[in-house]
Amino acid sequence: PALAARLMMDVYRSRRTFGVLENKLLTHSLLRRLALPVVPVLYGAFAAGPMGEWQGYSRDRLIEALRRHRLGPTRAFVVKPASDGTNWGVLLMTPSKWSAGNWTGERVADEVEKWLFARLSSWGQWYEHRGVLVQRLYTDDAPASAAWPHGIAELNVLVQKGEPTHVRVMAIPKPKGDGCFDVLLPPSRRRGSEASPAEGAQPWP
């Protein structure tokens, strides 16, 4: 797996890649057309110009979208790159953080423009289509007892050749030093059942 990942990254770093599944805007379009549930995109745009249903980036339209949806002073939201890894470039905003930091729509746009037009991703990948999207927190409609930051977990599933092989369960938000564990799925447990954390669970980090 390590060699395969290195070879894949060597390709990604040597030439432009279209990156459909690595691009949150293109994936959002695909999942909606498959009638799968997705978190609505309140503002989405590509850096180089419009493509499909997504417009080209406009600083004014980004700021207007924040105002129209009352994001920041009233509602929590997240801004993130359309294509990048880990949490690089992600801005998670709550009303308390907005007020305490004297945030404005113009300041949000400034943060976005620090990475939006970068040639390479934080992983060194050369993406064909850079972009940005704004969404409300997906836990906004959760019951009060389970709303962010309490009681929410996120699952990342690694699939190899059509088979789930590895699951990472993460607390949201992740506490420093812990907050998630890994489950390696043995072949006998990959279809029709779930492995318990005791089966191959590995603490993280």
mmCIF file of C-alpha atoms in Angstrom:
data_model
loop_
_atom_site.group_PDB
_atom_site.id
_atom_site.type_symbol
_atom_site.label_atom_id
_atom_site.label_comp_id
_atom_site.label_asym_id
_atom_site.label_seq_id
_atom_site.Cartn_x
_atom_site.Cartn_y
_atom_site.Cartn_z
ATOM 1 C CA PRO A 1 0.000 0.000 0.000
ATOM 2 C CA ALA A 2 2.828 2.434 0.812
ATOM 3 C CA LEU A 3 4.455 1.861 -2.586
ATOM 4 C CA ALA A 4 1.118 2.244 -4.387
ATOM 5 C CA ALA A 5 0.445 5.521 -2.548
ATOM 6 C CA ARG A 6 3.924 6.822 -3.409
ATOM 7 C CA LEU A 7 3.545 5.945 -7.092
ATOM 8 C CA MET A 8 0.118 7.604 -7.183
ATOM 9 C CA MET A 9 1.471 10.764 -5.575
ATOM 10 C CA ASP A 10 4.405 10.814 -8.017
ATOM 11 C CA VAL A 11 1.879 10.919 -10.874
ATOM 12 C CA TYR A 12 -0.243 13.577 -9.156
ATOM 13 C CA ARG A 13 2.812 15.779 -8.639
ATOM 14 C CA SER A 14 4.164 15.463 -12.177
ATOM 15 C CA ARG A 15 1.227 16.730 -14.250
ATOM 16 C CA ARG A 16 -2.189 18.309 -14.072
ATOM 17 C CA THR A 17 -4.954 15.984 -12.865
ATOM 18 C CA PHE A 18 -8.654 16.449 -13.435
ATOM 19 C CA GLY A 19 -9.442 14.985 -10.016
ATOM 20 C CA VAL A 20 -13.205 14.357 -10.071
ATOM 21 C CA LEU A 21 -13.385 12.378 -6.820
ATOM 22 C CA GLU A 22 -10.754 14.611 -5.228
ATOM 23 C CA ASN A 23 -12.812 17.713 -6.045
ATOM 24 C CA LYS A 24 -15.625 18.493 -3.623
ATOM 25 C CA LEU A 25 -17.606 20.569 -6.129
ATOM 26 C CA LEU A 26 -17.512 17.923 -8.858
ATOM 27 C CA THR A 27 -18.259 15.175 -6.332
ATOM 28 C CA HIS A 28 -21.212 17.188 -5.028
ATOM 29 C CA SER A 29 -22.627 17.405 -8.552
ATOM 30 C CA LEU A 30 -22.113 13.666 -9.089
ATOM 31 C CA LEU A 31 -23.737 12.623 -5.805
ATOM 32 C CA ARG A 32 -26.760 14.865 -6.365
ATOM 33 C CA ARG A 33 -27.296 13.337 -9.800
ATOM 34 C CA LEU A 34 -27.180 9.908 -8.164
ATOM 35 C CA ALA A 35 -29.922 11.118 -5.764
ATOM 36 C CA LEU A 36 -27.624 10.674 -2.762
ATOM 37 C CA PRO A 37 -27.902 13.049 0.221
ATOM 38 C CA VAL A 38 -25.364 15.858 0.335
ATOM 39 C CA VAL A 39 -24.843 18.932 2.479
ATOM 40 C CA PRO A 40 -26.018 21.946 0.401
ATOM 41 C CA VAL A 41 -23.318 24.211 -1.003
ATOM 42 C CA LEU A 42 -24.228 27.827 -0.215
ATOM 43 C CA TYR A 43 -21.439 29.190 -2.382
ATOM 44 C CA GLY A 44 -19.240 27.209 -4.744
ATOM 45 C CA ALA A 45 -16.908 28.421 -7.469
ATOM 46 C CA PHE A 46 -13.832 27.501 -9.472
ATOM 47 C CA ALA A 47 -10.771 29.724 -9.481
ATOM 48 C CA ALA A 48 -10.144 29.659 -13.241
ATOM 49 C CA GLY A 49 -13.730 30.196 -14.416
ATOM 50 C CA PRO A 50 -17.169 28.535 -14.557
ATOM 51 C CA MET A 51 -17.585 24.814 -15.163
ATOM 52 C CA GLY A 52 -20.880 22.950 -15.277
ATOM 53 C CA GLU A 53 -23.243 24.238 -12.637
ATOM 54 C CA TRP A 54 -20.458 26.047 -10.768
ATOM 55 C CA GLN A 55 -19.574 29.677 -11.405
ATOM 56 C CA GLY A 56 -16.178 31.287 -11.577
ATOM 57 C CA TYR A 57 -14.891 32.784 -8.352
ATOM 58 C CA SER A 58 -16.014 36.288 -7.461
ATOM 59 C CA ARG A 59 -14.960 37.970 -4.253
ATOM 60 C CA ASP A 60 -18.130 40.079 -4.250
ATOM 61 C CA ARG A 61 -20.402 37.052 -4.755
ATOM 62 C CA LEU A 62 -18.679 35.160 -1.931
ATOM 63 C CA ILE A 63 -19.231 38.050 0.471
ATOM 64 C CA GLU A 64 -22.830 38.464 -0.716
ATOM 65 C CA ALA A 65 -23.512 34.752 -0.127
ATOM 66 C CA LEU A 66 -22.270 35.046 3.455
ATOM 67 C CA ARG A 67 -24.603 37.990 4.019
ATOM 68 C CA ARG A 68 -27.588 36.400 2.276
ATOM 69 C CA HIS A 69 -27.399 33.227 4.354
ATOM 70 C CA ARG A 70 -26.581 35.177 7.542
ATOM 71 C CA LEU A 71 -23.372 33.207 8.009
ATOM 72 C CA GLY A 72 -20.992 34.382 10.688
ATOM 73 C CA PRO A 73 -22.846 36.675 13.094
ATOM 74 C CA THR A 74 -25.901 34.385 13.229
ATOM 75 C CA ARG A 75 -25.020 30.968 11.796
ATOM 76 C CA ALA A 76 -21.953 28.754 11.891
ATOM 77 C CA PHE A 77 -20.341 27.754 8.604
ATOM 78 C CA VAL A 78 -17.271 26.196 7.052
ATOM 79 C CA VAL A 79 -15.201 27.373 4.080
ATOM 80 C CA LYS A 80 -12.890 24.852 2.417
ATOM 81 C CA PRO A 81 -10.874 24.243 -0.738
ATOM 82 C CA ALA A 82 -12.593 22.176 -3.395
ATOM 83 C CA SER A 83 -9.464 20.040 -3.705
ATOM 84 C CA ASP A 84 -6.908 19.575 -0.977
ATOM 85 C CA GLY A 85 -5.951 17.246 1.834
ATOM 86 C CA THR A 86 -6.473 17.045 5.604
ATOM 87 C CA ASN A 87 -7.747 20.304 7.103
ATOM 88 C CA TRP A 88 -5.492 22.616 5.092
ATOM 89 C CA GLY A 89 -7.281 25.820 4.136
ATOM 90 C CA VAL A 90 -10.414 24.965 6.128
ATOM 91 C CA LEU A 91 -12.031 27.850 8.014
ATOM 92 C CA LEU A 92 -14.569 26.731 10.616
ATOM 93 C CA MET A 93 -16.573 29.689 11.872
ATOM 94 C CA THR A 94 -19.076 30.046 14.710
ATOM 95 C CA PRO A 95 -20.956 33.190 15.790
ATOM 96 C CA SER A 96 -18.853 33.437 18.955
ATOM 97 C CA LYS A 97 -15.593 33.167 16.973
ATOM 98 C CA TRP A 98 -16.901 35.689 14.420
ATOM 99 C CA SER A 99 -17.663 38.213 17.138
ATOM 100 C CA ALA A 100 -14.517 37.639 19.205
ATOM 101 C CA GLY A 101 -12.247 37.966 16.164
ATOM 102 C CA ASN A 102 -14.043 40.927 14.565
ATOM 103 C CA TRP A 103 -14.507 38.875 11.390
ATOM 104 C CA THR A 104 -16.084 40.301 8.252
ATOM 105 C CA GLY A 105 -16.976 38.923 4.846
ATOM 106 C CA GLU A 106 -13.982 40.752 3.423
ATOM 107 C CA ARG A 107 -11.668 39.007 5.886
ATOM 108 C CA VAL A 108 -13.122 35.612 4.938
ATOM 109 C CA ALA A 109 -12.463 36.404 1.272
ATOM 110 C CA ASP A 110 -8.887 37.394 2.151
ATOM 111 C CA GLU A 111 -8.354 33.977 3.774
ATOM 112 C CA VAL A 112 -9.822 32.166 0.763
ATOM 113 C CA GLU A 113 -7.621 34.040 -1.697
ATOM 114 C CA LYS A 114 -4.471 32.978 0.167
ATOM 115 C CA TRP A 115 -4.858 29.447 -1.227
ATOM 116 C CA LEU A 116 -7.477 29.592 -3.990
ATOM 117 C CA PHE A 117 -5.076 30.492 -6.800
ATOM 118 C CA ALA A 118 -2.149 28.367 -5.617
ATOM 119 C CA ARG A 119 -0.597 26.199 -8.334
ATOM 120 C CA LEU A 120 -0.119 23.193 -6.064
ATOM 121 C CA SER A 121 -2.093 21.701 -3.203
ATOM 122 C CA SER A 122 -0.651 21.258 0.286
ATOM 123 C CA TRP A 123 0.239 17.693 -0.821
ATOM 124 C CA GLY A 124 2.147 18.951 -3.828
ATOM 125 C CA GLN A 125 -0.584 17.824 -6.218
ATOM 126 C CA TRP A 126 -1.108 19.860 -9.375
ATOM 127 C CA TYR A 127 -4.862 20.116 -9.689
ATOM 128 C CA GLU A 128 -6.494 21.206 -12.917
ATOM 129 C CA HIS A 129 -9.412 22.845 -11.137
ATOM 130 C CA ARG A 130 -8.972 24.782 -7.896
ATOM 131 C CA GLY A 131 -12.121 25.962 -6.162
ATOM 132 C CA VAL A 132 -13.872 26.978 -2.970
ATOM 133 C CA LEU A 133 -17.116 26.019 -1.284
ATOM 134 C CA VAL A 134 -19.096 27.343 1.671
ATOM 135 C CA GLN A 135 -21.470 25.153 3.683
ATOM 136 C CA ARG A 136 -23.328 25.258 6.956
ATOM 137 C CA LEU A 137 -22.165 22.769 9.565
ATOM 138 C CA TYR A 138 -23.731 19.402 8.834
ATOM 139 C CA THR A 139 -24.609 19.046 12.521
ATOM 140 C CA ASP A 140 -26.765 22.182 12.575
ATOM 141 C CA ASP A 141 -30.027 20.205 12.547
ATOM 142 C CA ALA A 142 -28.908 17.607 15.072
ATOM 143 C CA PRO A 143 -30.759 17.374 18.422
ATOM 144 C CA ALA A 144 -29.334 19.748 21.015
ATOM 145 C CA SER A 145 -27.861 16.844 22.992
ATOM 146 C CA ALA A 146 -25.978 15.599 19.939
ATOM 147 C CA ALA A 147 -25.101 18.855 18.180
ATOM 148 C CA TRP A 148 -21.552 19.938 17.447
ATOM 149 C CA PRO A 149 -19.253 19.738 19.351
ATOM 150 C CA HIS A 150 -20.880 16.988 21.463
ATOM 151 C CA GLY A 151 -21.863 13.485 20.488
ATOM 152 C CA ILE A 152 -20.867 13.635 16.818
ATOM 153 C CA ALA A 153 -18.491 11.181 15.114
ATOM 154 C CA GLU A 154 -17.236 11.034 11.551
ATOM 155 C CA LEU A 155 -16.313 7.856 9.680
ATOM 156 C CA ASN A 156 -13.635 7.719 6.992
ATOM 157 C CA VAL A 157 -13.723 4.448 5.043
ATOM 158 C CA LEU A 158 -10.808 3.270 2.898
ATOM 159 C CA VAL A 159 -11.917 1.090 -0.028
ATOM 160 C CA GLN A 160 -9.472 -0.999 -2.055
ATOM 161 C CA LYS A 161 -10.648 -2.754 -5.219
ATOM 162 C CA GLY A 162 -14.272 -2.348 -4.198
ATOM 163 C CA GLU A 163 -13.805 -3.743 -0.673
ATOM 164 C CA PRO A 164 -13.816 -1.676 2.551
ATOM 165 C CA THR A 165 -10.563 -2.438 4.336
ATOM 166 C CA HIS A 166 -10.053 0.277 6.941
ATOM 167 C CA VAL A 167 -12.343 2.527 8.964
ATOM 168 C CA ARG A 168 -11.295 5.569 10.975
ATOM 169 C CA VAL A 169 -13.786 6.810 13.585
ATOM 170 C CA MET A 170 -13.189 10.405 14.657
ATOM 171 C CA ALA A 171 -14.730 12.600 17.304
ATOM 172 C CA ILE A 172 -15.903 15.984 16.027
ATOM 173 C CA PRO A 173 -14.004 18.120 16.793
ATOM 174 C CA LYS A 174 -10.960 15.927 17.386
ATOM 175 C CA PRO A 175 -9.357 16.507 20.801
ATOM 176 C CA LYS A 176 -5.599 16.918 20.916
ATOM 177 C CA GLY A 177 -3.770 13.637 21.282
ATOM 178 C CA ASP A 178 -6.724 11.305 20.827
ATOM 179 C CA GLY A 179 -10.288 11.489 19.606
ATOM 180 C CA CYS A 180 -10.240 8.734 16.993
ATOM 181 C CA PHE A 181 -9.377 5.106 16.458
ATOM 182 C CA ASP A 182 -8.687 2.884 13.461
ATOM 183 C CA VAL A 183 -10.391 -0.409 12.649
ATOM 184 C CA LEU A 184 -8.754 -2.776 10.162
ATOM 185 C CA LEU A 185 -11.441 -4.957 8.615
ATOM 186 C CA PRO A 186 -10.421 -8.611 8.112
ATOM 187 C CA PRO A 187 -11.632 -10.167 4.838
ATOM 188 C CA SER A 188 -14.265 -12.245 6.637
ATOM 189 C CA ARG A 189 -15.894 -9.126 8.065
ATOM 190 C CA ARG A 190 -15.904 -6.808 5.043
ATOM 191 C CA ARG A 191 -19.368 -7.546 3.721
ATOM 192 C CA GLY A 192 -22.651 -7.482 5.577
ATOM 193 C CA SER A 193 -21.242 -6.805 9.029
ATOM 194 C CA GLU A 194 -19.182 -4.417 11.077
ATOM 195 C CA ALA A 195 -15.992 -4.982 13.015
ATOM 196 C CA SER A 196 -15.987 -3.919 16.643
ATOM 197 C CA PRO A 197 -13.272 -1.524 17.843
ATOM 198 C CA ALA A 198 -11.615 -4.452 19.639
ATOM 199 C CA GLU A 199 -10.901 -6.141 16.305
ATOM 200 C CA GLY A 200 -7.795 -4.387 15.118
ATOM 201 C CA ALA A 201 -8.567 -1.043 16.734
ATOM 202 C CA GLN A 202 -5.497 1.149 16.830
ATOM 203 C CA PRO A 203 -5.394 4.370 18.866
ATOM 204 C CA TRP A 204 -4.542 7.580 17.067
ATOM 205 C CA PRO A 205 -2.120 9.153 16.825
#
